[in-house]
Amino acid sequence: NVAIEDSLGNITTIINDVTAANKETQFILQPPNPLYNATYYPNQVKELEKYAKDKDIPYLNHWSNWPDQTSDKMIDVLNEERELPNDKGYKIWSFYLEEFFIKQF
């Protein structure tokens, strides 16, 4: 229930405060897990990705590894409340992160 503008403002504040304390800090951004059949949420995630691109911050788009958010397969990777990943969902997410960091280093 937080507007994307507020989220991006908070991210900017964190980046500015941390960078002021340590100019060599590097940041990466990634969205939270996808949700089944969400309406507004995917648009907020697109805004986060645009923000990362505009600020030249690496963006980890792990959503590309998940099932289509409108597919019933998405239900199989979320918990019963369909808000967080279940074990299968966390494996999808962690595999993406492993691949990113292994390829980067």
Short mmCIF file of N, CA and C in Angstrom, two decimals:
data_model
loop_
_atom_site.label_atom_id
_atom_site.label_comp_id
_atom_site.label_asym_id
_atom_site.label_seq_id
_atom_site.Cartn_x
_atom_site.Cartn_y
_atom_site.Cartn_z
N ASN A 1 0.80 -1.20 0.00
CA ASN A 1 0.00 0.00 0.00
C ASN A 1 0.85 1.28 0.00
N VAL A 2 2.09 1.15 -0.41
CA VAL A 2 2.98 2.30 -0.49
C VAL A 2 3.10 2.71 -1.96
N ALA A 3 2.90 3.98 -2.23
CA ALA A 3 3.01 4.47 -3.60
C ALA A 3 4.44 4.32 -4.09
N ILE A 4 4.61 4.02 -5.37
CA ILE A 4 5.94 3.81 -5.93
C ILE A 4 6.79 5.07 -5.79
N GLU A 5 6.18 6.22 -5.88
CA GLU A 5 6.93 7.47 -5.72
C GLU A 5 7.55 7.56 -4.32
N ASP A 6 6.81 7.10 -3.32
CA ASP A 6 7.34 7.08 -1.96
C ASP A 6 8.47 6.06 -1.83
N SER A 7 8.29 4.91 -2.43
CA SER A 7 9.34 3.88 -2.39
C SER A 7 10.62 4.37 -3.05
N LEU A 8 10.48 4.99 -4.22
CA LEU A 8 11.66 5.49 -4.94
C LEU A 8 12.31 6.63 -4.17
N GLY A 9 11.52 7.46 -3.53
CA GLY A 9 12.06 8.52 -2.69
C GLY A 9 12.85 7.95 -1.52
N ASN A 10 12.33 6.89 -0.92
CA ASN A 10 13.03 6.24 0.19
C ASN A 10 14.34 5.61 -0.29
N ILE A 11 14.31 4.99 -1.44
CA ILE A 11 15.53 4.40 -2.00
C ILE A 11 16.58 5.49 -2.25
N THR A 12 16.14 6.60 -2.79
CA THR A 12 17.05 7.71 -3.05
C THR A 12 17.67 8.22 -1.75
N THR A 13 16.87 8.35 -0.73
CA THR A 13 17.38 8.80 0.58
C THR A 13 18.42 7.83 1.11
N ILE A 14 18.15 6.55 1.04
CA ILE A 14 19.10 5.54 1.52
C ILE A 14 20.41 5.62 0.73
N ILE A 15 20.30 5.68 -0.58
CA ILE A 15 21.50 5.75 -1.42
C ILE A 15 22.30 7.01 -1.10
N ASN A 16 21.63 8.14 -0.98
CA ASN A 16 22.33 9.39 -0.67
C ASN A 16 23.00 9.35 0.70
N ASP A 17 22.31 8.82 1.69
CA ASP A 17 22.87 8.76 3.05
C ASP A 17 24.06 7.80 3.11
N VAL A 18 23.93 6.65 2.50
CA VAL A 18 25.02 5.67 2.52
C VAL A 18 26.21 6.18 1.72
N THR A 19 25.96 6.75 0.57
CA THR A 19 27.03 7.28 -0.27
C THR A 19 27.76 8.43 0.43
N ALA A 20 27.03 9.24 1.18
CA ALA A 20 27.67 10.33 1.93
C ALA A 20 28.65 9.78 2.96
N ALA A 21 28.32 8.64 3.54
CA ALA A 21 29.19 8.02 4.54
C ALA A 21 30.32 7.23 3.91
N ASN A 22 30.08 6.68 2.71
CA ASN A 22 31.10 5.87 2.04
C ASN A 22 30.88 5.98 0.54
N LYS A 23 31.65 6.81 -0.10
CA LYS A 23 31.47 7.09 -1.53
C LYS A 23 31.74 5.88 -2.43
N GLU A 24 32.40 4.88 -1.92
CA GLU A 24 32.72 3.69 -2.73
C GLU A 24 31.64 2.61 -2.67
N THR A 25 30.58 2.85 -1.95
CA THR A 25 29.50 1.88 -1.86
C THR A 25 28.86 1.68 -3.22
N GLN A 26 28.58 0.44 -3.55
CA GLN A 26 27.88 0.12 -4.80
C GLN A 26 26.53 -0.48 -4.45
N PHE A 27 25.57 -0.21 -5.28
CA PHE A 27 24.21 -0.66 -5.04
C PHE A 27 23.72 -1.54 -6.19
N ILE A 28 22.81 -2.43 -5.88
CA ILE A 28 22.04 -3.16 -6.87
C ILE A 28 20.59 -3.09 -6.41
N LEU A 29 19.68 -3.14 -7.33
CA LEU A 29 18.26 -3.15 -7.00
C LEU A 29 17.62 -4.38 -7.62
N GLN A 30 16.65 -4.91 -6.90
CA GLN A 30 15.84 -5.99 -7.44
C GLN A 30 14.43 -5.84 -6.90
N PRO A 31 13.46 -6.28 -7.65
CA PRO A 31 12.09 -6.17 -7.16
C PRO A 31 11.81 -7.26 -6.13
N PRO A 32 10.75 -7.08 -5.36
CA PRO A 32 10.28 -8.19 -4.52
C PRO A 32 9.78 -9.31 -5.43
N ASN A 33 9.35 -10.38 -4.83
CA ASN A 33 8.82 -11.49 -5.62
C ASN A 33 7.56 -11.07 -6.37
N PRO A 34 7.31 -11.69 -7.52
CA PRO A 34 6.07 -11.40 -8.24
C PRO A 34 4.86 -11.98 -7.49
N LEU A 35 3.71 -11.46 -7.81
CA LEU A 35 2.46 -11.93 -7.22
C LEU A 35 1.55 -12.48 -8.30
N TYR A 36 0.69 -13.37 -7.92
CA TYR A 36 -0.25 -13.97 -8.86
C TYR A 36 -1.33 -12.95 -9.24
N ASN A 37 -1.50 -12.74 -10.53
CA ASN A 37 -2.59 -11.94 -11.09
C ASN A 37 -2.66 -10.52 -10.53
N ALA A 38 -1.52 -9.94 -10.21
CA ALA A 38 -1.50 -8.58 -9.68
C ALA A 38 -1.83 -7.58 -10.79
N THR A 39 -2.39 -6.45 -10.41
CA THR A 39 -2.77 -5.43 -11.38
C THR A 39 -1.80 -4.26 -11.37
N TYR A 40 -1.68 -3.57 -10.25
CA TYR A 40 -0.84 -2.38 -10.15
C TYR A 40 0.62 -2.71 -9.88
N TYR A 41 0.84 -3.77 -9.16
CA TYR A 41 2.17 -4.17 -8.72
C TYR A 41 3.18 -4.29 -9.88
N PRO A 42 2.86 -4.95 -10.98
CA PRO A 42 3.82 -5.02 -12.09
C PRO A 42 4.22 -3.64 -12.63
N ASN A 43 3.30 -2.70 -12.61
CA ASN A 43 3.63 -1.34 -13.06
C ASN A 43 4.61 -0.67 -12.08
N GLN A 44 4.45 -0.94 -10.80
CA GLN A 44 5.39 -0.40 -9.82
C GLN A 44 6.78 -0.99 -10.02
N VAL A 45 6.82 -2.26 -10.34
CA VAL A 45 8.10 -2.92 -10.59
C VAL A 45 8.76 -2.34 -11.84
N LYS A 46 7.97 -2.03 -12.85
CA LYS A 46 8.53 -1.39 -14.05
C LYS A 46 9.12 -0.02 -13.71
N GLU A 47 8.47 0.69 -12.82
CA GLU A 47 9.00 1.99 -12.38
C GLU A 47 10.31 1.83 -11.61
N LEU A 48 10.42 0.78 -10.81
CA LEU A 48 11.67 0.50 -10.11
C LEU A 48 12.78 0.20 -11.11
N GLU A 49 12.47 -0.58 -12.12
CA GLU A 49 13.46 -0.89 -13.15
C GLU A 49 13.88 0.38 -13.91
N LYS A 50 12.93 1.23 -14.23
CA LYS A 50 13.24 2.49 -14.91
C LYS A 50 14.12 3.37 -14.03
N TYR A 51 13.81 3.43 -12.75
CA TYR A 51 14.60 4.20 -11.80
C TYR A 51 16.04 3.69 -11.80
N ALA A 52 16.20 2.39 -11.72
CA ALA A 52 17.55 1.80 -11.71
C ALA A 52 18.30 2.18 -12.99
N LYS A 53 17.64 2.09 -14.11
CA LYS A 53 18.28 2.43 -15.38
C LYS A 53 18.65 3.91 -15.41
N ASP A 54 17.74 4.77 -15.00
CA ASP A 54 18.00 6.21 -14.99
C ASP A 54 19.16 6.58 -14.07
N LYS A 55 19.30 5.84 -12.97
CA LYS A 55 20.36 6.13 -11.99
C LYS A 55 21.62 5.30 -12.25
N ASP A 56 21.59 4.49 -13.31
CA ASP A 56 22.72 3.63 -13.66
C ASP A 56 23.08 2.67 -12.52
N ILE A 57 22.05 2.05 -11.95
CA ILE A 57 22.21 1.07 -10.88
C ILE A 57 21.87 -0.29 -11.46
N PRO A 58 22.72 -1.28 -11.27
CA PRO A 58 22.38 -2.63 -11.78
C PRO A 58 21.02 -3.08 -11.23
N TYR A 59 20.20 -3.63 -12.12
CA TYR A 59 18.86 -4.09 -11.76
C TYR A 59 18.77 -5.58 -12.02
N LEU A 60 18.43 -6.32 -11.00
CA LEU A 60 18.35 -7.78 -11.11
C LEU A 60 16.90 -8.17 -11.36
N ASN A 61 16.58 -8.39 -12.62
CA ASN A 61 15.22 -8.71 -13.02
C ASN A 61 14.96 -10.22 -12.92
N HIS A 62 14.86 -10.69 -11.70
CA HIS A 62 14.62 -12.12 -11.49
C HIS A 62 13.22 -12.53 -11.92
N TRP A 63 12.34 -11.57 -12.16
CA TRP A 63 10.98 -11.92 -12.59
C TRP A 63 10.99 -12.72 -13.89
N SER A 64 12.03 -12.55 -14.68
CA SER A 64 12.11 -13.28 -15.95
C SER A 64 12.23 -14.79 -15.73
N ASN A 65 12.59 -15.21 -14.53
CA ASN A 65 12.73 -16.64 -14.24
C ASN A 65 11.46 -17.26 -13.66
N TRP A 66 10.51 -16.45 -13.29
CA TRP A 66 9.28 -16.93 -12.67
C TRP A 66 8.25 -17.28 -13.75
N PRO A 67 7.25 -18.08 -13.37
CA PRO A 67 6.15 -18.32 -14.32
C PRO A 67 5.42 -17.01 -14.61
N ASP A 68 4.68 -16.98 -15.69
CA ASP A 68 3.85 -15.82 -16.01
C ASP A 68 2.94 -15.56 -14.81
N GLN A 69 2.84 -14.31 -14.41
CA GLN A 69 2.07 -13.96 -13.21
C GLN A 69 0.58 -14.21 -13.35
N THR A 70 0.09 -14.37 -14.57
CA THR A 70 -1.33 -14.66 -14.76
C THR A 70 -1.59 -16.16 -14.90
N SER A 71 -0.54 -16.94 -14.89
CA SER A 71 -0.66 -18.38 -15.06
C SER A 71 -0.92 -19.07 -13.72
N ASP A 72 -1.66 -20.16 -13.77
CA ASP A 72 -1.87 -20.95 -12.56
C ASP A 72 -0.56 -21.53 -12.03
N LYS A 73 0.46 -21.62 -12.88
CA LYS A 73 1.77 -22.11 -12.43
C LYS A 73 2.36 -21.17 -11.37
N MET A 74 1.97 -19.91 -11.41
CA MET A 74 2.45 -18.96 -10.43
C MET A 74 1.97 -19.33 -9.03
N ILE A 75 0.78 -19.85 -8.94
CA ILE A 75 0.23 -20.27 -7.64
C ILE A 75 1.12 -21.33 -7.00
N ASP A 76 1.73 -22.18 -7.83
CA ASP A 76 2.56 -23.28 -7.34
C ASP A 76 3.87 -22.82 -6.71
N VAL A 77 4.26 -21.56 -6.91
CA VAL A 77 5.54 -21.09 -6.37
C VAL A 77 5.35 -20.03 -5.28
N LEU A 78 4.11 -19.84 -4.84
CA LEU A 78 3.82 -18.89 -3.77
C LEU A 78 3.23 -19.61 -2.56
N ASN A 79 3.34 -18.96 -1.39
CA ASN A 79 2.77 -19.55 -0.19
C ASN A 79 1.24 -19.53 -0.27
N GLU A 80 0.59 -20.06 0.76
CA GLU A 80 -0.87 -20.19 0.73
C GLU A 80 -1.57 -18.84 0.61
N GLU A 81 -0.98 -17.79 1.17
CA GLU A 81 -1.58 -16.46 1.09
C GLU A 81 -1.28 -15.80 -0.26
N ARG A 82 -0.44 -16.43 -1.07
CA ARG A 82 -0.02 -15.93 -2.39
C ARG A 82 0.68 -14.57 -2.30
N GLU A 83 1.39 -14.37 -1.19
CA GLU A 83 2.11 -13.11 -0.99
C GLU A 83 3.61 -13.27 -1.06
N LEU A 84 4.11 -14.41 -0.65
CA LEU A 84 5.55 -14.67 -0.60
C LEU A 84 5.86 -15.97 -1.33
N PRO A 85 7.09 -16.14 -1.73
CA PRO A 85 7.46 -17.41 -2.35
C PRO A 85 7.36 -18.57 -1.36
N ASN A 86 7.08 -19.74 -1.88
CA ASN A 86 7.24 -20.95 -1.09
C ASN A 86 8.63 -21.51 -1.42
N ASP A 87 8.93 -22.72 -1.02
CA ASP A 87 10.26 -23.29 -1.28
C ASP A 87 10.60 -23.29 -2.77
N LYS A 88 9.62 -23.63 -3.60
CA LYS A 88 9.86 -23.63 -5.05
C LYS A 88 10.18 -22.22 -5.55
N GLY A 89 9.44 -21.25 -5.06
CA GLY A 89 9.65 -19.87 -5.46
C GLY A 89 11.01 -19.35 -5.02
N TYR A 90 11.40 -19.68 -3.79
CA TYR A 90 12.71 -19.24 -3.32
C TYR A 90 13.84 -19.88 -4.12
N LYS A 91 13.61 -21.09 -4.58
CA LYS A 91 14.63 -21.74 -5.43
C LYS A 91 14.76 -21.00 -6.77
N ILE A 92 13.65 -20.59 -7.34
CA ILE A 92 13.69 -19.82 -8.59
C ILE A 92 14.49 -18.54 -8.38
N TRP A 93 14.18 -17.84 -7.31
CA TRP A 93 14.83 -16.57 -7.01
C TRP A 93 16.31 -16.76 -6.72
N SER A 94 16.62 -17.75 -5.90
CA SER A 94 18.03 -17.96 -5.53
C SER A 94 18.85 -18.43 -6.73
N PHE A 95 18.27 -19.21 -7.62
CA PHE A 95 19.00 -19.63 -8.82
C PHE A 95 19.37 -18.42 -9.66
N TYR A 96 18.45 -17.48 -9.81
CA TYR A 96 18.75 -16.26 -10.56
C TYR A 96 19.92 -15.51 -9.92
N LEU A 97 19.86 -15.35 -8.60
CA LEU A 97 20.92 -14.62 -7.90
C LEU A 97 22.26 -15.34 -8.00
N GLU A 98 22.24 -16.66 -7.87
CA GLU A 98 23.49 -17.43 -8.02
C GLU A 98 24.09 -17.20 -9.40
N GLU A 99 23.26 -17.29 -10.42
CA GLU A 99 23.75 -17.08 -11.79
C GLU A 99 24.31 -15.67 -11.96
N PHE A 100 23.64 -14.69 -11.42
CA PHE A 100 24.11 -13.31 -11.55
C PHE A 100 25.48 -13.15 -10.89
N PHE A 101 25.61 -13.59 -9.66
CA PHE A 101 26.86 -13.37 -8.94
C PHE A 101 28.01 -14.25 -9.47
N ILE A 102 27.69 -15.42 -9.92
CA ILE A 102 28.74 -16.28 -10.49
C ILE A 102 29.25 -15.67 -11.79
N LYS A 103 28.35 -15.17 -12.62
CA LYS A 103 28.77 -14.56 -13.88
C LYS A 103 29.49 -13.24 -13.66
N GLN A 104 29.16 -12.54 -12.60
CA GLN A 104 29.77 -11.24 -12.33
C GLN A 104 31.18 -11.36 -11.75
N PHE A 105 31.42 -12.45 -11.02
CA PHE A 105 32.72 -12.55 -10.32
C PHE A 105 33.46 -13.76 -10.75
#
